Amino acid sequence: MKLAMIGLGKMGANMARRLIQDGHEVVGYNLETAVTDKLAEEVNLIPAYSLAEAVEKLAPPRVVWVMVPSGKPTESVVSELGDLLSEGDLVVDGGNSNYKETMRRGTMLAEKGIDFVDVGTSGGIWGLKEGYSMMVGGSETAVTTVTPALKTLAPGADKGWGHVGPSGAGHFVKMVHNGIEYGLMQAYAEGFEILKAKEDFGLDLHQVSEIWRFGSVVRSWLLDLTANALAEDAELSEIKGFVPDSGEGRWTVFEAIDLDVPAPIITHSLFARFVSRQDDSFSAKLLAAMRNQFGGHAVVKAED
């Protein structure tokens, strides 16, 4: 099939590469023209230098796959596509949009006769080689239209992807996926810190990670990546313990609250990321001050 890929960041570019390698035609547009030109040279991407040009290079019914950051960038692109496309065309949002925004955008496009499919995508920089896990939302007809591309991008034609429900369902499932990811990552991080703290055993953390990778009940791809990181630098001396969040962990916690579902692990893992960004926590200072007030416990004075 022929489609346009809007946004050629790491994931968008690799998705375009995988599609082209499998024989699909891909028109690509990126804000940075140098990125578009480079990919056109590497893998015969059909370059476009505006959304309008990308649409013009497709024959109806058109399929436009959007891979830009969530929030205002996605809103802007989808809104502009709503004016450029025609009845019977289709927009795919493969980014990490909030599912409520996805549902609203789907309704907006539907009023113009344009189909909308949301694809929650996992796989990161490894997707080109391993394939992407894709959680797909939208109508049966719309999903069928893009199924050839989904089968190419997935780890296998019949595995690693699925039509999970109506518009918004794909991004909802991906949101919860990322919330679970937060919890798994936090558990690994805490466990390895306990191992490191037991200095009298002199444990080799990379060795432990390699042992756990095979046969252990805690083996996972995240553990594989942990092993890679420890092999490169066992002390992680070049990395600062500052952990951002993309937003989906927050959305998962909000949803858990709205649905009255207890989610202490995911919630704690999100808050742990907030703590990582504080060089000098006021709450920690206040805890120390309270201990000093009621028990006379010593406090560590701030340096002048």
CSV table of C-alpha atoms in Angstrom, one decimal:
chain,number,residue,atom,x,y,z
A,1,MET,CA,0.0,0.0,0.0
A,2,LYS,CA,1.0,3.7,-0.3
A,3,LEU,CA,0.8,6.0,2.6
A,4,ALA,CA,2.3,9.2,4.0
A,5,MET,CA,4.4,9.2,7.2
A,6,ILE,CA,4.2,12.6,9.0
A,7,GLY,CA,7.1,13.0,11.5
A,8,LEU,CA,10.4,11.3,10.8
A,9,GLY,CA,11.8,11.2,14.3
A,10,LYS,CA,13.6,8.0,15.4
A,11,MET,CA,10.4,5.9,15.6
A,12,GLY,CA,8.7,7.5,12.5
A,13,ALA,CA,11.8,7.1,10.4
A,14,ASN,CA,12.3,3.4,11.4
A,15,MET,CA,8.6,2.7,10.7
A,16,ALA,CA,9.0,4.2,7.3
A,17,ARG,CA,12.2,2.1,6.7
A,18,ARG,CA,10.4,-1.1,7.7
A,19,LEU,CA,7.4,-0.3,5.5
A,20,ILE,CA,9.6,0.5,2.5
A,21,GLN,CA,11.8,-2.6,3.0
A,22,ASP,CA,8.6,-4.7,2.7
A,23,GLY,CA,7.6,-3.1,-0.5
A,24,HIS,CA,5.2,-0.3,0.6
A,25,GLU,CA,5.4,3.2,-0.9
A,26,VAL,CA,5.9,5.9,1.7
A,27,VAL,CA,5.7,9.6,1.3
A,28,GLY,CA,7.6,11.3,4.1
A,29,TYR,CA,7.4,14.7,5.6
A,30,ASN,CA,9.3,16.2,8.5
A,31,LEU,CA,9.7,19.7,9.8
A,32,GLU,CA,13.5,19.5,9.3
A,33,THR,CA,14.0,19.0,5.6
A,34,ALA,CA,17.4,17.6,6.1
A,35,VAL,CA,15.9,14.6,7.9
A,36,THR,CA,13.5,14.0,5.0
A,37,ASP,CA,16.3,14.3,2.4
A,38,LYS,CA,18.5,11.9,4.3
A,39,LEU,CA,15.8,9.2,4.5
A,40,ALA,CA,15.0,9.7,0.8
A,41,GLU,CA,18.6,9.0,0.0
A,42,GLU,CA,18.8,6.0,2.3
A,43,VAL,CA,15.6,4.0,1.5
A,44,ASN,CA,13.8,5.6,-1.5
A,45,LEU,CA,11.4,7.5,0.7
A,46,ILE,CA,9.2,9.8,-1.5
A,47,PRO,CA,10.0,13.2,0.0
A,48,ALA,CA,7.4,15.9,0.7
A,49,TYR,CA,8.1,19.4,2.2
A,50,SER,CA,4.7,20.3,3.5
A,51,LEU,CA,1.6,18.5,4.7
A,52,ALA,CA,-0.2,19.7,1.6
A,53,GLU,CA,2.5,18.2,-0.6
A,54,ALA,CA,2.4,14.9,1.2
A,55,VAL,CA,-1.4,14.7,0.7
A,56,GLU,CA,-1.0,15.7,-3.0
A,57,LYS,CA,1.4,12.8,-3.6
A,58,LEU,CA,-1.2,10.3,-2.5
A,59,ALA,CA,-4.1,9.0,-4.6
A,60,PRO,CA,-7.6,8.8,-3.0
A,61,PRO,CA,-8.5,7.2,-0.7
A,62,ARG,CA,-5.4,8.5,1.1
A,63,VAL,CA,-3.8,7.1,4.3
A,64,VAL,CA,-1.7,9.6,6.4
A,65,TRP,CA,0.2,8.2,9.4
A,66,VAL,CA,1.1,10.8,12.0
A,67,MET,CA,4.1,10.3,14.3
A,68,VAL,CA,4.6,13.6,16.0
A,69,PRO,CA,4.7,14.5,19.8
A,70,SER,CA,1.4,14.4,21.7
A,71,GLY,CA,-0.4,17.5,22.6
A,72,LYS,CA,-0.2,20.7,20.5
A,73,PRO,CA,1.9,19.1,17.6
A,74,THR,CA,-0.6,16.3,17.1
A,75,GLU,CA,-3.5,18.7,17.4
A,76,SER,CA,-2.0,21.0,14.8
A,77,VAL,CA,-1.2,18.3,12.3
A,78,VAL,CA,-4.6,16.4,12.6
A,79,SER,CA,-6.5,19.7,12.4
A,80,GLU,CA,-4.6,20.7,9.2
A,81,LEU,CA,-5.1,17.3,7.7
A,82,GLY,CA,-8.8,17.7,8.4
A,83,ASP,CA,-8.8,20.6,6.0
A,84,LEU,CA,-6.5,19.0,3.4
A,85,LEU,CA,-8.1,15.5,3.2
A,86,SER,CA,-11.4,14.4,1.6
A,87,GLU,CA,-14.2,12.1,2.5
A,88,GLY,CA,-13.1,8.5,2.5
A,89,ASP,CA,-9.5,9.4,3.5
A,90,LEU,CA,-7.9,8.1,6.7
A,91,VAL,CA,-5.7,9.5,9.4
A,92,VAL,CA,-3.6,7.2,11.7
A,93,ASP,CA,-2.2,8.6,15.0
A,94,GLY,CA,0.6,6.4,16.0
A,95,GLY,CA,1.9,8.6,18.8
A,96,ASN,CA,1.2,8.7,22.5
A,97,SER,CA,-1.9,10.9,22.5
A,98,ASN,CA,-4.3,11.0,25.4
A,99,TYR,CA,-7.2,8.7,24.5
A,100,LYS,CA,-9.7,11.4,25.4
A,101,GLU,CA,-8.1,13.8,22.9
A,102,THR,CA,-8.0,10.9,20.4
A,103,MET,CA,-11.8,10.4,20.7
A,104,ARG,CA,-12.4,14.1,20.2
A,105,ARG,CA,-10.2,14.2,17.1
A,106,GLY,CA,-11.9,11.1,15.8
A,107,THR,CA,-15.3,12.8,16.1
A,108,MET,CA,-14.0,16.0,14.5
A,109,LEU,CA,-12.7,14.0,11.4
A,110,ALA,CA,-15.8,11.8,11.2
A,111,GLU,CA,-17.9,15.0,10.7
A,112,LYS,CA,-15.9,15.5,7.5
A,113,GLY,CA,-16.2,11.9,6.4
A,114,ILE,CA,-12.5,11.1,7.3
A,115,ASP,CA,-11.7,7.9,9.1
A,116,PHE,CA,-9.4,7.9,12.1
A,117,VAL,CA,-7.4,5.1,13.7
A,118,ASP,CA,-5.3,5.3,16.9
A,119,VAL,CA,-2.3,3.1,17.2
A,120,GLY,CA,-0.6,2.9,20.6
A,121,THR,CA,2.9,1.9,19.6
A,122,SER,CA,5.6,0.2,21.7
A,123,GLY,CA,9.0,-0.8,20.6
A,124,GLY,CA,11.2,2.3,20.7
A,125,ILE,CA,14.4,2.3,18.8
A,126,TRP,CA,14.4,-1.5,18.5
A,127,GLY,CA,11.2,-1.6,16.4
A,128,LEU,CA,13.0,-1.5,13.1
A,129,LYS,CA,14.7,-4.9,13.9
A,130,GLU,CA,12.2,-6.5,16.2
A,131,GLY,CA,8.9,-5.0,15.0
A,132,TYR,CA,6.4,-2.9,17.0
A,133,SER,CA,3.7,-3.9,19.4
A,134,MET,CA,0.6,-2.0,18.3
A,135,MET,CA,-2.7,-1.5,20.1
A,136,VAL,CA,-5.2,-0.4,17.5
A,137,GLY,CA,-8.5,1.6,18.0
A,138,GLY,CA,-11.0,2.5,15.4
A,139,SER,CA,-13.8,1.1,13.2
A,140,GLU,CA,-13.5,-2.3,11.7
A,141,THR,CA,-13.5,-0.8,8.2
A,142,ALA,CA,-10.8,1.7,9.0
A,143,VAL,CA,-8.5,-0.8,10.7
A,144,THR,CA,-8.9,-3.2,7.7
A,145,THR,CA,-7.7,-0.4,5.4
A,146,VAL,CA,-4.4,-0.1,7.3
A,147,THR,CA,-4.0,-3.8,8.1
A,148,PRO,CA,-1.3,-4.4,5.4
A,149,ALA,CA,0.9,-1.7,7.1
A,150,LEU,CA,0.1,-3.1,10.6
A,151,LYS,CA,1.2,-6.6,9.6
A,152,THR,CA,4.5,-5.2,8.2
A,153,LEU,CA,5.3,-3.1,11.3
A,154,ALA,CA,4.4,-5.8,13.8
A,155,PRO,CA,6.8,-8.6,14.9
A,156,GLY,CA,4.7,-10.9,12.8
A,157,ALA,CA,1.6,-10.7,10.6
A,158,ASP,CA,-0.5,-12.4,13.3
A,159,LYS,CA,1.3,-11.4,16.5
A,160,GLY,CA,2.2,-8.3,18.5
A,161,TRP,CA,-0.7,-6.2,17.2
A,162,GLY,CA,-4.5,-6.3,17.5
A,163,HIS,CA,-7.7,-4.3,17.0
A,164,VAL,CA,-8.6,-3.7,20.6
A,165,GLY,CA,-11.8,-1.6,20.3
A,166,PRO,CA,-13.3,1.7,19.0
A,167,SER,CA,-11.7,5.1,18.6
A,168,GLY,CA,-9.5,5.9,21.6
A,169,ALA,CA,-9.2,2.2,22.8
A,170,GLY,CA,-5.7,1.8,21.2
A,171,HIS,CA,-4.3,4.8,23.0
A,172,PHE,CA,-6.1,3.8,26.2
A,173,VAL,CA,-4.5,0.4,26.2
A,174,LYS,CA,-1.1,1.9,25.4
A,175,MET,CA,-1.5,4.4,28.3
A,176,VAL,CA,-2.0,1.5,30.8
A,177,HIS,CA,0.9,-0.4,29.1
A,178,ASN,CA,3.1,2.5,29.9
A,179,GLY,CA,1.8,2.7,33.5
A,180,ILE,CA,2.8,-0.9,34.0
A,181,GLU,CA,6.1,-0.2,32.4
A,182,TYR,CA,6.7,2.5,35.1
A,183,GLY,CA,6.1,-0.1,37.8
A,184,LEU,CA,8.3,-2.7,36.3
A,185,MET,CA,11.2,-0.3,35.8
A,186,GLN,CA,10.9,1.0,39.4
A,187,ALA,CA,11.0,-2.6,40.8
A,188,TYR,CA,14.1,-3.4,38.8
A,189,ALA,CA,15.7,-0.1,39.9
A,190,GLU,CA,15.0,-0.7,43.6
A,191,GLY,CA,16.1,-4.3,43.5
A,192,PHE,CA,19.4,-3.5,41.9
A,193,GLU,CA,20.0,-0.6,44.4
A,194,ILE,CA,19.5,-3.1,47.3
A,195,LEU,CA,22.1,-5.4,45.6
A,196,LYS,CA,24.5,-2.6,45.2
A,197,ALA,CA,24.1,-1.5,48.9
A,198,LYS,CA,25.2,-4.9,50.2
A,199,GLU,CA,28.8,-3.9,49.8
A,200,ASP,CA,30.3,-6.8,51.9
A,201,PHE,CA,29.2,-9.3,49.2
A,202,GLY,CA,30.9,-7.3,46.4
A,203,LEU,CA,28.1,-8.3,44.0
A,204,ASP,CA,28.7,-7.8,40.2
A,205,LEU,CA,25.4,-6.3,39.1
A,206,HIS,CA,25.9,-7.0,35.5
A,207,GLN,CA,26.6,-10.7,36.3
A,208,VAL,CA,23.4,-10.8,38.3
A,209,SER,CA,21.4,-9.3,35.5
A,210,GLU,CA,22.8,-11.9,33.1
A,211,ILE,CA,21.9,-14.7,35.4
A,212,TRP,CA,18.3,-13.4,35.8
A,213,ARG,CA,17.9,-13.1,32.0
A,214,PHE,CA,17.6,-16.8,31.5
A,215,GLY,CA,15.2,-19.1,33.2
A,216,SER,CA,14.2,-16.6,35.9
A,217,VAL,CA,10.6,-15.6,36.6
A,218,VAL,CA,11.7,-11.9,36.4
A,219,ARG,CA,13.3,-12.1,33.0
A,220,SER,CA,12.0,-9.6,30.5
A,221,TRP,CA,13.1,-7.2,27.7
A,222,LEU,CA,13.5,-4.5,30.3
A,223,LEU,CA,16.0,-6.8,32.1
A,224,ASP,CA,17.8,-7.3,28.9
A,225,LEU,CA,18.2,-3.6,28.5
A,226,THR,CA,19.3,-3.3,32.1
A,227,ALA,CA,22.0,-5.8,31.4
A,228,ASN,CA,23.1,-3.8,28.4
A,229,ALA,CA,23.4,-0.6,30.5
A,230,LEU,CA,25.3,-2.3,33.3
A,231,ALA,CA,27.7,-3.9,30.7
A,232,GLU,CA,28.5,-0.5,29.3
A,233,ASP,CA,29.0,1.2,32.8
A,234,ALA,CA,28.5,-0.9,35.9
A,235,GLU,CA,28.5,2.3,38.1
A,236,LEU,CA,26.3,4.3,35.7
A,237,SER,CA,28.8,7.0,36.3
A,238,GLU,CA,27.9,9.1,33.3
A,239,ILE,CA,24.2,9.2,34.1
A,240,LYS,CA,22.4,11.6,36.4
A,241,GLY,CA,19.5,10.2,38.3
A,242,PHE,CA,16.9,12.6,36.8
A,243,VAL,CA,14.0,10.7,35.3
A,244,PRO,CA,11.4,12.5,33.2
A,245,ASP,CA,7.9,11.1,32.4
A,246,SER,CA,6.1,11.3,29.1
A,247,GLY,CA,2.7,11.8,30.6
A,248,GLU,CA,1.2,8.4,30.1
A,249,GLY,CA,2.0,7.3,33.7
A,250,ARG,CA,0.2,10.3,35.0
A,251,TRP,CA,-2.8,9.6,32.8
A,252,THR,CA,-2.9,6.0,34.0
A,253,VAL,CA,-3.0,7.2,37.6
A,254,PHE,CA,-5.7,9.7,36.9
A,255,GLU,CA,-7.8,7.0,35.2
A,256,ALA,CA,-7.3,4.7,38.2
A,257,ILE,CA,-8.6,7.4,40.5
A,258,ASP,CA,-11.6,8.0,38.2
A,259,LEU,CA,-12.4,4.3,38.0
A,260,ASP,CA,-11.8,3.7,41.8
A,261,VAL,CA,-9.1,1.2,40.9
A,262,PRO,CA,-6.3,0.9,43.5
A,263,ALA,CA,-2.9,1.2,41.7
A,264,PRO,CA,-0.3,1.9,44.4
A,265,ILE,CA,2.7,0.4,42.5
A,266,ILE,CA,2.1,2.5,39.3
A,267,THR,CA,1.3,5.6,41.4
A,268,HIS,CA,4.5,5.2,43.5
A,269,SER,CA,6.6,4.7,40.4
A,270,LEU,CA,5.4,7.9,39.0
A,271,PHE,CA,6.1,9.8,42.3
A,272,ALA,CA,9.5,8.2,42.4
A,273,ARG,CA,10.3,10.0,39.1
A,274,PHE,CA,9.2,13.3,40.6
A,275,VAL,CA,11.6,12.7,43.6
A,276,SER,CA,14.5,12.0,41.1
A,277,ARG,CA,14.2,15.6,39.9
A,278,GLN,CA,14.6,17.2,43.3
A,279,ASP,CA,18.2,18.1,44.2
A,280,ASP,CA,17.1,19.3,47.6
A,281,SER,CA,13.6,18.2,48.7
A,282,PHE,CA,11.7,20.5,51.0
A,283,SER,CA,9.7,17.6,52.4
A,284,ALA,CA,12.9,15.8,53.3
A,285,LYS,CA,14.1,19.0,55.1
A,286,LEU,CA,10.9,19.2,57.0
A,287,LEU,CA,11.0,15.6,58.0
A,288,ALA,CA,14.5,16.1,59.4
A,289,ALA,CA,13.3,19.3,61.2
A,290,MET,CA,10.4,17.4,62.8
A,291,ARG,CA,12.7,14.6,64.0
A,292,ASN,CA,14.9,17.2,65.6
A,293,GLN,CA,12.0,18.9,67.3
A,294,PHE,CA,10.4,15.9,68.9
A,295,GLY,CA,13.4,13.8,69.5
A,296,GLY,CA,16.4,16.0,69.4
A,297,HIS,CA,17.8,14.0,66.5
A,298,ALA,CA,20.8,15.6,64.8
A,299,VAL,CA,20.3,17.4,61.5
A,300,VAL,CA,22.8,17.8,58.7
A,301,LYS,CA,23.3,21.5,58.1
A,302,ALA,CA,23.1,23.0,54.6
A,303,GLU,CA,26.5,24.2,53.4
A,304,ASP,CA,27.0,28.0,53.4
